[in-house]
Amino acid sequence: MPEFTAPGGAALDHLGVRLHDGVATLRVWSQNASSIELVVFDETDLDWVTDEATLERDPDGVWEITTPLLQPGTRYALRVGGPHGPGNMFNPETLLLDPYGRGLAEGTGYEDWRSVVIEDGFDWGGIAKPRVPLDRTVIYEAHLKGVSKRHPDMPPALHGTYAGLAHPAMIEHFRSLGVTSIELLPVHAFVSEPRLLERGLTNYWGYNTLNFFTPHAAYATDEARKQGPEAVLAEFKGMVKLLHEAGLEVILDVVYNHTSEEGIGGPRSSLRGIDNATYYRQQPDGAYIDTTGCGNTLNTATDAGARLVLDSLRYWANEMQIDGFRFDLAAALGRDAAHEYSREHPLLLAIRDDPALAGAKLIAEPWDVGLGGWQTGNFAPGWHEWNDRYRDRVRNFWLSDIDYARRASAPVGIGGFATRLAGSSNTFSKERGPLAGVNFITAHDGFTLHDLVSYDIKHNEANGEENRDGADTNRAFNHGVEGPTDDPAIGAARRKAMRNLLGTLLLSAGIPMITAGDETGRTQRGNNNAYAQDSPMTWLSWELEPWQEDLRAHVAALTRLRRENPALRPSRYARRDVHTPNASVMDWYNQRGETMDETHWTDPGSRTLQYVAESTPVDEPVNRILLIVHGTESPTDVRLPEIDGATTFVSLWSSADERPSDAMEKFAPGDLVPTPGTSMRLFRVE
């Protein structure tokens, strides 16, 4: 295997500040600049310049200075001069952040930020990364502030903070649910867009990155923030250490596709003033090519742009001990010099192949908003992808199809749903297998699980955009009434629909992702784009009604069953008549216990199946399960199939139960199983 070479090679090594021998070396890349000056500020007054110094350029476009002016805690900025013309945005009067700066100090204005020199020491105490195997991974997508902001069992000072996320009360919740990996919405330092601030709102989700190397200070405790960037960094690392000690991974949602500098005329805080022509995608006349919908797109077709992303990932994976990354609008990172997507893009391959990132979980949001931007299934081996095809098919089957059937008849049969249940082999290649897909029903963006079964349309008025924002197509079903209702029948139908959706998610082949709060039926009152709502609307509530406790118990039961039954979590696709290790051999039967034929798959009147999966594990006992899926609202009887070697079917879980049952009822092949409308039931085959 050839030796790994990062984009730009050794010429781009050691950018940013490196402390050594009582001095520091600062290296900044800019191909087009004509001058770069270091500006040093007073520790308490960020407008008081205390020193200035000039950087020297080398032949590779790296500007460098070694100076005693930069010491741990020093506040500094850059002034960059250069030519004028299409693509260039130099202004030698503008104070700019070091793109590789590892600390930030905030002033009083929107653009009043300074980089801070960080010493970066921390005692990890020998705590290693959990390294959860992919087939055992259950992701929990959470907003760092929102998940603990209202938790009653921790000190108020920790609410919504890094320290709060690692509080014993939160760790107990994560472990009792059975999740393995906490995926955090962006925690890179970010700012709110001026247009939001003008409306009295803020960017709650955080997809507006200011700097790729610094944790967002607002998520630290007040005490840490008062002590400064080093203390914020230590609190972040302490959170990671405690979660690792509990066996929980930390995955970061990272936004490398664009920055907070927005479109031309937007804030000029760093890259635009350092080398706009290289760092952002542009037309020959300097107009931005925006494939992100956020005003700019980082140009990863250049060595400097690609290396900035790779170096940031290395820092978080090693210095911060992060276990994996979910790449927002990842297709934007894979666009070449002609701005076309390629699965073999040098940056995408470098992220996968870099020894410094070995073992990191790499999850792509496999689309952006540019031409040819939808790329689900088209990332290279080694990458995992959010499976939006799974999301849409499962929502259709349990919600919009049922809605349609009430007015006419179900529009499609069960075949497409079964393909998703079995690992989406029509989306991911044989060499990648079912674990290439991250299955999800909901995410931060869109309806919560509760709202998906309670609203037909979005209700985003609180965002101040006259309900124009957010997706219009949600594949949702309110079950007869829009929003809250006291009708007991509708309430029961909604709860069962949530159990069906969660059951499908956690019993499907692939990597499941649960959205925080769905385990207790959290609502956002129909808002499907709550990116600007930093309020109780988006914070998790911990005051639960009995039905919410029941739903949480279902999630815990399902994750346990997933752990205990390897047939539910194959890492490879099985092949007929060929033994494939770590696969699941699958057989399909109709409700009469007969082998499914083509008409059963496609007939809209045949929405009931029995799915049998037998594992072929390498280091676990052989395991076999049967799952009944009944996709119409009329109850039916299902005859269990005659299967070679099977004498008993042990009932493990049913979505028809308001609370999980421990009865473990036993049936024999050929028995009739009464099956309520729109329900699922899982058995172990003995």
XYZ file of C-alpha atoms in Angstrom:
686
model
C 0.000 0.000 0.000
C 1.520 3.400 -0.951
C 2.534 5.769 1.825
C -0.210 8.241 2.694
C 0.338 11.834 1.546
C -1.991 14.597 2.725
C -3.197 17.220 0.228
C -0.421 19.744 -0.314
C 2.184 17.436 1.209
C 4.815 18.611 3.670
C 4.568 22.191 2.431
C 1.273 22.583 4.316
C 2.366 20.890 7.537
C 2.163 22.674 10.897
C -0.118 25.538 9.915
C -1.327 27.676 12.809
C 0.628 28.279 16.019
C 3.216 25.802 17.316
C 4.778 26.495 20.735
C 8.430 25.495 21.222
C 11.512 26.594 23.132
C 9.794 29.545 24.806
C 8.669 31.032 21.496
C 6.055 30.187 18.904
C 6.004 29.681 15.157
C 2.933 30.896 13.289
C 2.341 29.569 9.761
C -0.471 30.876 7.514
C -1.131 29.791 3.920
C -2.105 32.347 1.277
C -1.096 31.984 -2.359
C -2.382 35.385 -3.452
C -1.540 37.684 -0.520
C 1.164 40.319 -0.830
C 1.607 40.821 2.918
C 0.527 39.291 6.238
C 0.950 40.936 9.617
C 0.531 39.455 13.079
C -1.414 41.748 15.427
C -1.285 41.079 19.185
C -3.875 42.424 21.648
C -4.187 43.118 25.329
C -5.638 40.197 27.268
C -8.621 42.159 28.567
C -9.129 44.841 25.894
C -9.446 43.254 22.455
C -9.261 46.689 20.784
C -5.873 47.520 22.321
C -3.048 46.499 19.983
C 0.105 45.787 21.981
C 2.428 44.503 19.233
C 2.680 43.905 15.510
C 5.064 41.798 13.416
C 5.478 40.863 9.763
C 5.336 37.311 8.384
C 7.664 36.167 5.589
C 6.486 34.146 2.567
C 8.091 30.922 1.370
C 7.893 29.571 -2.220
C 4.883 27.376 -1.371
C 2.674 30.267 -0.293
C 3.156 29.715 3.460
C 3.765 32.853 5.503
C 5.740 32.309 8.689
C 7.106 33.996 11.786
C 8.859 32.709 14.892
C 8.346 35.092 17.789
C 8.130 35.355 21.593
C 5.025 37.524 21.154
C 2.833 34.416 20.975
C 2.530 32.702 24.343
C -0.263 30.600 25.890
C -3.306 32.847 26.230
C -2.137 35.510 23.763
C -4.956 37.152 21.788
C -4.004 37.745 18.169
C -5.318 38.387 14.655
C -4.018 38.712 11.107
C -3.975 41.597 8.648
C -3.664 40.437 5.058
C -2.984 42.628 2.040
C -3.141 41.653 -1.606
C -4.170 42.544 -5.139
C -7.623 43.631 -6.225
C -9.555 41.901 -8.979
C -12.038 39.084 -9.627
C -11.927 36.551 -6.810
C -9.776 38.571 -4.407
C -11.197 40.191 -1.270
C -8.081 41.540 0.448
C -8.324 44.444 2.867
C -5.189 45.119 4.961
C -7.269 46.960 7.572
C -9.492 43.974 8.405
C -8.603 41.879 11.459
C -8.889 38.182 10.581
C -8.949 34.952 12.536
C -6.223 32.369 12.058
C -8.019 29.475 10.269
C -5.997 27.056 12.394
C -6.473 28.938 15.661
C -7.406 26.607 18.542
C -8.948 29.176 20.806
C -11.247 32.183 20.412
C -11.950 35.300 22.438
C -15.188 37.162 21.798
C -15.460 40.924 21.777
C -18.552 43.102 21.654
C -19.349 43.218 17.922
C -20.530 40.579 15.477
C -17.083 40.374 13.844
C -15.112 41.264 16.963
C -13.278 37.962 17.517
C -9.628 37.214 18.212
C -7.658 33.997 17.947
C -6.082 32.732 21.171
C -2.887 30.702 21.588
C -3.670 27.401 23.318
C -1.185 25.232 25.236
C -3.495 22.231 24.859
C -2.482 19.849 27.644
C -4.901 17.347 29.202
C -4.608 14.165 31.269
C -6.775 11.485 29.660
C -5.999 9.118 32.518
C -5.512 6.158 30.217
C -9.167 6.193 29.123
C -9.331 4.812 25.592
C -11.908 5.230 22.854
C -14.695 2.608 23.164
C -14.312 1.473 19.520
C -17.899 0.190 19.314
C -18.187 -2.308 16.428
C -20.268 -1.008 13.548
C -22.875 -3.757 13.778
C -23.455 -2.943 17.456
C -23.588 0.824 16.939
C -26.812 2.637 17.848
C -26.508 6.383 17.243
C -28.335 8.990 19.340
C -28.437 12.356 17.542
C -28.648 15.176 20.080
C -28.267 18.928 20.448
C -25.681 19.481 23.165
C -27.605 22.250 24.890
C -31.122 20.989 24.330
C -30.597 17.475 25.618
C -29.716 18.487 29.193
C -31.071 22.048 29.458
C -34.095 21.032 31.561
C -32.819 17.919 33.316
C -33.981 18.046 36.948
C -31.289 15.754 38.369
C -28.227 17.898 37.747
C -27.073 21.261 39.124
C -28.533 24.198 37.168
C -25.005 25.428 36.437
C -24.492 22.352 34.253
C -27.709 22.634 32.250
C -27.019 22.723 28.517
C -23.242 22.397 28.853
C -20.419 20.046 27.953
C -20.172 19.084 31.609
C -23.928 18.547 31.710
C -23.842 16.077 28.831
C -21.432 13.903 30.822
C -23.301 14.227 34.129
C -24.196 10.843 35.683
C -27.909 11.522 35.076
C -27.315 11.850 31.335
C -24.971 8.874 31.186
C -27.581 6.756 32.983
C -30.184 7.829 30.430
C -27.969 6.971 27.460
C -26.992 3.591 28.866
C -30.513 2.658 29.922
C -31.707 3.389 26.379
C -29.044 1.120 24.945
C -27.503 3.691 22.607
C -23.760 3.449 22.024
C -22.735 6.629 20.229
C -23.803 10.212 20.938
C -23.848 12.259 17.727
C -23.769 15.950 18.592
C -25.101 18.702 16.373
C -22.300 21.158 15.530
C -19.986 22.076 18.397
C -17.333 23.812 16.310
C -17.419 27.511 17.180
C -20.305 29.086 15.281
C -22.221 32.372 15.075
C -25.778 33.383 14.263
C -26.479 34.952 10.900
C -27.121 38.738 10.980
C -30.580 38.203 9.455
C -31.550 36.055 12.469
C -30.167 38.517 14.979
C -32.198 41.273 13.335
C -35.362 39.218 14.027
C -34.400 38.515 17.637
C -33.547 34.876 16.867
C -30.343 32.824 16.975
C -28.898 29.915 15.043
C -29.738 27.126 17.495
C -28.530 24.149 15.463
C -25.089 25.621 14.808
C -24.592 25.022 11.078
C -22.718 28.315 10.607
C -19.094 27.630 11.503
C -16.733 30.416 12.510
C -13.656 28.241 13.103
C -12.925 24.556 12.502
C -10.568 23.992 15.469
C -12.380 25.534 18.433
C -15.238 24.184 20.572
C -18.264 26.458 20.837
C -17.677 28.443 24.024
C -21.370 29.086 24.734
C -21.794 25.370 25.554
C -19.267 25.545 28.384
C -20.238 26.348 31.964
C -20.117 29.983 33.068
C -17.159 29.134 35.290
C -15.130 27.735 32.394
C -16.002 30.650 30.130
C -14.832 33.126 32.758
C -11.517 31.296 32.991
C -10.988 31.479 29.242
C -10.503 29.287 26.165
C -8.155 26.817 27.886
C -10.833 26.044 30.481
C -13.509 25.661 27.780
C -11.249 23.205 25.995
C -10.619 21.286 29.218
C -14.364 21.024 29.905
C -14.948 19.641 26.415
C -12.207 17.059 26.842
C -13.523 16.181 30.284
C -16.916 15.472 28.740
C -15.375 13.150 26.158
C -13.307 11.381 28.824
C -16.330 10.688 31.054
C -18.473 9.466 28.168
C -15.666 7.170 27.025
C -15.274 5.874 30.548
C -18.976 4.925 30.379
C -18.408 3.110 27.075
C -20.131 5.795 24.994
C -18.703 7.165 21.768
C -18.809 10.830 20.738
C -19.519 11.618 17.080
C -19.505 15.212 15.844
C -21.737 16.682 13.161
C -19.176 18.752 11.256
C -19.857 21.559 8.784
C -16.920 21.853 6.392
C -18.996 22.599 3.296
C -19.316 26.340 4.017
C -18.435 28.952 6.635
C -20.184 31.779 8.456
C -18.739 34.348 6.023
C -21.878 33.803 3.884
C -22.055 35.284 0.369
C -20.019 38.155 -0.998
C -20.813 41.190 1.149
C -21.279 39.008 4.218
C -19.017 38.968 7.280
C -15.271 38.929 6.513
C -13.776 37.062 9.458
C -11.102 34.684 8.119
C -10.822 32.751 4.842
C -12.364 35.464 2.651
C -9.721 37.955 3.709
C -6.807 35.483 3.678
C -7.267 33.989 0.199
C -10.821 34.213 -1.075
C -9.879 33.090 -4.600
C -8.584 29.760 -3.316
C -10.773 28.909 -0.331
C -14.206 29.436 -1.940
C -15.748 28.054 -5.132
C -16.232 30.829 -7.689
C -17.028 31.643 -11.275
C -14.241 33.319 -13.307
C -15.772 36.713 -12.507
C -15.593 36.050 -8.755
C -19.285 35.236 -8.241
C -19.659 32.472 -5.677
C -20.767 28.968 -6.656
C -23.071 28.033 -3.809
C -23.947 24.328 -3.546
C -24.858 24.607 0.147
C -27.631 27.214 0.179
C -25.619 29.192 2.733
C -23.918 31.751 0.499
C -20.533 30.095 -0.050
C -18.958 26.678 -0.600
C -15.476 25.713 0.624
C -13.322 24.807 -2.377
C -12.006 21.343 -1.518
C -10.650 20.970 -5.057
C -7.682 23.059 -3.875
C -4.952 21.627 -1.666
C -5.411 24.416 0.868
C -9.170 23.854 1.216
C -8.870 20.084 1.410
C -5.978 20.245 3.864
C -7.885 22.595 6.166
C -10.648 19.996 6.462
C -8.262 17.082 6.949
C -6.154 18.875 9.552
C -9.263 19.841 11.513
C -10.453 16.224 11.519
C -7.036 15.036 12.689
C -7.122 17.511 15.552
C -10.566 16.479 16.776
C -9.897 12.753 16.351
C -6.604 12.812 18.215
C -6.237 15.836 20.483
C -9.940 15.784 21.377
C -10.371 11.974 21.125
C -13.534 12.154 18.993
C -14.780 8.782 17.705
C -16.383 9.771 14.423
C -17.840 12.473 12.241
C -21.104 13.092 10.414
C -20.341 15.347 7.445
C -23.040 17.919 6.722
C -23.785 18.194 2.974
C -20.884 15.851 2.275
C -21.431 15.874 -1.485
C -20.065 19.437 -1.463
C -16.745 18.115 -0.142
C -16.500 15.689 -3.060
C -16.795 18.224 -5.897
C -13.813 18.583 -8.210
C -12.336 21.609 -9.965
C -15.258 21.542 -12.406
C -17.592 21.526 -9.355
C -18.879 18.021 -10.164
C -19.183 15.294 -7.537
C -16.804 12.322 -7.614
C -16.832 9.423 -5.141
C -13.064 9.176 -5.799
C -12.448 12.802 -4.826
C -8.962 13.105 -3.270
C -10.321 14.610 -0.057
C -12.959 11.903 0.448
C -10.312 9.219 -0.085
C -7.806 11.038 2.116
C -10.291 11.217 4.994
C -10.885 7.487 4.644
C -7.227 6.488 4.210
C -5.417 8.873 6.579
C -3.702 6.770 9.309
C -4.362 9.631 11.716
C -8.103 8.969 11.297
C -7.915 5.175 11.471
C -10.954 3.735 13.227
C -13.019 6.913 13.036
C -16.627 6.436 11.962
C -17.199 8.460 8.769
C -20.845 9.287 8.039
C -21.867 11.315 5.013
C -25.002 13.323 4.547
C -24.806 12.246 0.890
C -26.218 15.306 -0.810
C -25.955 19.056 -1.217
C -28.202 21.553 -3.021
C -26.100 21.934 -6.162
C -26.583 20.343 -9.582
C -26.104 16.570 -9.277
C -26.040 16.889 -5.521
C -28.089 13.838 -4.519
C -25.571 10.990 -4.119
C -27.119 8.449 -1.723
C -25.342 5.124 -2.251
C -22.519 6.711 -4.241
C -19.784 7.140 -1.650
C -16.716 4.905 -1.680
C -16.221 1.861 0.597
C -15.233 2.943 4.099
C -17.909 5.626 4.184
C -21.372 5.325 5.744
C -24.329 7.384 4.557
C -27.557 8.782 5.891
C -30.115 6.633 4.087
C -32.877 9.020 3.062
C -34.398 6.325 0.833
C -34.921 4.244 3.960
C -36.515 7.183 5.779
C -38.932 7.908 2.961
C -39.993 4.303 2.345
C -40.583 3.547 6.033
C -42.578 6.756 6.545
C -44.635 5.921 3.473
C -45.397 2.398 4.618
C -46.543 3.234 8.151
C -47.992 6.711 7.586
C -48.823 8.148 4.164
C -49.867 4.751 2.750
C -52.223 4.250 5.699
C -53.612 7.749 5.239
C -54.216 7.036 1.552
C -55.776 3.640 2.293
C -58.441 5.279 4.457
C -59.666 7.138 1.378
C -59.106 4.429 -1.233
C -56.694 1.519 -0.868
C -53.004 1.209 -0.073
C -51.054 2.501 -3.098
C -48.186 -0.023 -3.039
C -47.290 -3.456 -1.736
C -44.690 -4.413 0.836
C -41.713 -5.170 -1.421
C -39.974 -1.808 -1.198
C -40.398 -1.714 2.564
C -38.936 -5.223 2.878
C -35.852 -4.191 0.905
C -35.205 -1.371 3.363
C -35.821 -3.655 6.346
C -33.217 -6.074 5.003
C -30.437 -3.521 4.539
C -31.106 -1.547 1.331
C -29.180 -3.823 -1.036
C -30.640 -1.858 -3.945
C -28.826 1.262 -2.697
C -25.488 0.025 -1.352
C -23.046 -2.185 -3.221
C -22.256 -5.752 -2.220
C -18.747 -4.804 -1.119
C -20.088 -2.096 1.214
C -22.908 -4.133 2.724
C -25.852 -3.101 4.922
C -23.696 -1.172 7.407
C -22.973 1.404 4.707
C -26.408 2.818 5.516
C -27.300 4.861 8.588
C -31.030 4.272 8.912
C -33.197 7.015 10.348
C -36.870 7.946 10.549
C -36.346 11.458 11.892
C -33.409 13.809 12.409
C -32.865 17.278 13.847
C -34.103 18.645 10.522
C -37.814 17.866 10.106
C -40.689 16.661 12.255
C -40.015 14.891 15.525
C -41.397 11.352 15.740
C -44.403 12.586 17.730
C -45.144 15.342 15.233
C -44.735 12.972 12.298
C -47.789 11.044 13.533
C -49.673 14.154 14.736
C -49.454 16.721 11.927
C -50.066 16.560 8.196
C -48.409 19.894 7.451
C -45.621 22.029 8.918
C -46.336 24.834 11.400
C -43.220 27.019 11.302
C -44.727 30.429 11.993
C -42.427 30.948 14.983
C -39.455 31.127 12.612
C -40.654 34.467 11.261
C -40.654 33.405 7.594
C -44.444 33.147 7.160
C -44.227 29.344 7.153
C -42.269 29.327 3.878
C -39.239 27.567 5.363
C -38.926 23.844 6.020
C -39.866 20.866 3.870
C -43.366 20.702 2.432
C -43.245 16.954 1.761
C -43.019 15.075 5.050
C -44.846 11.772 4.431
C -46.604 12.425 7.736
C -50.073 11.397 8.936
C -52.018 13.094 11.739
C -54.421 10.117 12.101
C -57.504 12.285 11.739
C -56.879 15.492 13.675
C -54.191 18.118 13.112
C -52.136 18.523 16.277
C -53.197 17.886 19.897
C -56.368 15.913 20.568
C -58.129 14.253 23.478
C -59.638 11.557 21.252
C -58.485 8.268 22.845
C -58.666 6.285 19.611
C -56.481 8.773 17.752
C -54.051 8.896 20.657
C -53.750 5.107 20.661
C -53.230 5.003 16.893
C -50.509 7.633 17.106
C -48.677 5.802 19.891
C -48.756 2.546 17.941
C -47.512 4.322 14.835
C -44.533 5.619 16.825
C -43.826 2.105 18.080
C -44.017 0.745 14.528
C -41.560 3.360 13.292
C -39.118 2.802 16.158
C -39.496 -0.961 15.863
C -38.722 -0.847 12.162
C -35.689 1.361 12.782
C -34.166 -0.800 15.500
C -34.945 -4.155 13.887
C -33.638 -3.245 10.407
C -30.268 -4.233 8.988
C -27.966 -1.214 8.937
C -26.815 1.306 11.549
C -29.814 2.875 13.356
C -29.954 6.518 14.413
C -32.470 7.743 17.001
C -33.182 11.461 17.329
C -32.999 12.734 20.903
C -36.437 12.984 22.468
C -38.122 10.569 20.083
C -37.778 7.899 22.747
C -40.255 9.898 24.836
C -42.421 11.406 22.092
C -41.031 14.943 22.192
C -43.027 17.544 20.242
C -42.026 20.793 18.534
C -45.702 21.673 18.007
C -45.484 20.928 14.307
C -42.362 22.988 13.564
C -40.268 20.978 11.105
C -37.408 23.481 10.813
C -36.673 24.600 14.367
C -33.127 25.756 13.573
C -33.732 29.172 15.139
C -35.723 28.051 18.195
C -33.506 28.027 21.286
C -36.395 27.538 23.695
C -38.496 24.903 25.468
C -39.833 24.044 21.997
C -36.501 22.368 21.216
C -35.189 21.453 24.673
C -35.955 17.960 25.923
C -38.544 17.726 28.674
C -37.896 15.235 31.467
C -41.369 15.472 33.019
C -42.953 12.458 31.377
C -46.481 11.136 31.221
C -47.029 7.363 31.604
C -47.285 6.809 27.834
C -43.924 8.505 27.392
C -42.325 6.232 29.979
C -43.843 3.296 28.107
C -42.372 4.492 24.820
C -38.949 4.857 26.388
C -39.259 1.296 27.697
C -39.978 0.117 24.154
C -36.790 1.751 22.860
C -34.737 0.151 25.625
C -36.304 -3.240 24.885
C -35.631 -2.917 21.155
C -31.977 -1.940 21.550
C -31.510 -4.880 23.943
C -33.085 -7.280 21.459
C -30.832 -5.895 18.743
C -27.772 -6.608 20.925
C -28.949 -10.101 21.811
C -29.872 -11.211 18.281
C -27.046 -10.970 15.735
C -29.460 -11.949 12.961
C -30.806 -8.377 13.255
C -27.424 -6.742 12.625
C -25.610 -8.353 9.686
C -22.488 -6.631 8.391
C -22.618 -8.260 4.948
C -25.264 -9.226 2.438
C -25.943 -12.965 2.248
C -25.654 -14.877 -1.035
C -27.733 -17.894 -1.885
C -25.815 -21.195 -1.646
C -22.628 -19.394 -0.547
C -21.653 -19.159 3.118
C -20.988 -15.484 3.886
C -19.598 -14.760 7.380
C -21.414 -12.093 9.399
C -24.402 -12.032 7.086
C -28.018 -13.003 7.684
C -29.688 -15.523 5.418
C -33.198 -14.200 4.815
C -36.417 -15.959 3.879
C -39.786 -14.354 3.295
C -43.284 -15.727 3.877
C -46.772 -14.336 3.449
C -49.439 -14.280 6.146
C -50.429 -17.868 5.306
C -46.894 -19.084 6.016
C -46.148 -19.629 2.322
C -42.998 -18.503 0.553
C -43.497 -15.037 -0.940
C -43.817 -14.888 -4.730
C -43.678 -11.890 -7.067
C -47.358 -11.065 -6.738
C -47.075 -10.899 -2.948
C -44.258 -8.331 -3.195
C -46.056 -5.937 -5.511
C -49.765 -6.376 -4.698
C -51.083 -3.360 -2.724
C -53.568 -5.759 -1.137
C -50.723 -7.891 0.276
C -49.111 -5.775 2.975
C -48.358 -8.547 5.462
C -45.145 -10.556 5.538
C -43.036 -12.777 7.741
C -39.303 -12.156 7.633
C -36.938 -14.895 8.826
C -33.246 -14.093 9.270
C -30.565 -16.576 10.339
C -27.153 -15.228 11.304
C -23.813 -16.557 10.089
C -21.646 -15.054 12.847
C -17.921 -15.528 13.352
C -17.700 -14.953 17.114
C -21.308 -15.295 18.353
C -23.750 -18.216 18.540
C -25.974 -18.812 15.524
C -29.249 -16.970 15.915
C -32.568 -16.965 14.049
C -35.472 -14.531 14.290
C -38.890 -14.119 12.707
C -40.519 -10.713 12.309
C -44.183 -10.260 11.377
C -45.050 -6.985 9.646
C -48.719 -6.179 9.098
C -49.280 -2.986 7.130
C -53.054 -2.461 7.055
C -55.439 -1.182 9.712
C -57.631 -4.305 9.680
C -56.579 -7.088 12.097
C -55.659 -10.458 10.663
C -54.440 -13.915 11.625
C -50.929 -14.874 10.579
C -49.958 -18.551 10.227
C -46.387 -19.179 11.330
C -44.299 -20.907 8.662
C -42.877 -24.416 8.691
C -39.113 -23.841 8.809
C -36.366 -26.462 8.752
C -35.195 -27.190 12.291
C -37.708 -24.860 13.944
C -39.899 -26.234 16.728
C -40.784 -23.098 18.688
C -41.315 -19.389 18.090
C -40.723 -17.354 21.264
C -42.449 -13.952 21.254
C -39.954 -11.200 22.144
C -41.706 -7.930 21.305
C -44.926 -6.525 19.849
C -45.706 -2.993 18.728
C -49.344 -3.612 19.694
C -48.402 -3.542 23.402
C -48.636 -0.163 25.115
C -45.749 -1.278 27.330
C -43.261 -4.046 26.473
C -44.367 -7.459 27.703
C -42.092 -9.964 29.454
C -44.467 -12.881 28.812
C -42.349 -14.497 26.048
C -45.354 -16.431 24.745
C -44.473 -19.561 22.741
C -45.965 -20.779 19.462
C -45.418 -23.761 17.188
C -44.979 -23.823 13.396
C -48.395 -23.647 11.759
C -50.023 -21.828 14.689
C -52.248 -18.848 13.971
C -51.093 -15.611 15.581
C -53.824 -12.948 16.014
C -52.271 -9.756 14.630
C -53.782 -6.308 15.277
C -53.944 -3.755 12.475
C -50.713 -1.904 11.592
C -48.418 -3.797 13.916
C -45.179 -5.750 14.181
C -44.158 -8.759 16.244
C -40.698 -10.247 16.787
C -39.942 -13.890 17.627
C -36.826 -15.893 18.350
C -36.811 -19.146 16.377
C -35.782 -22.234 18.346
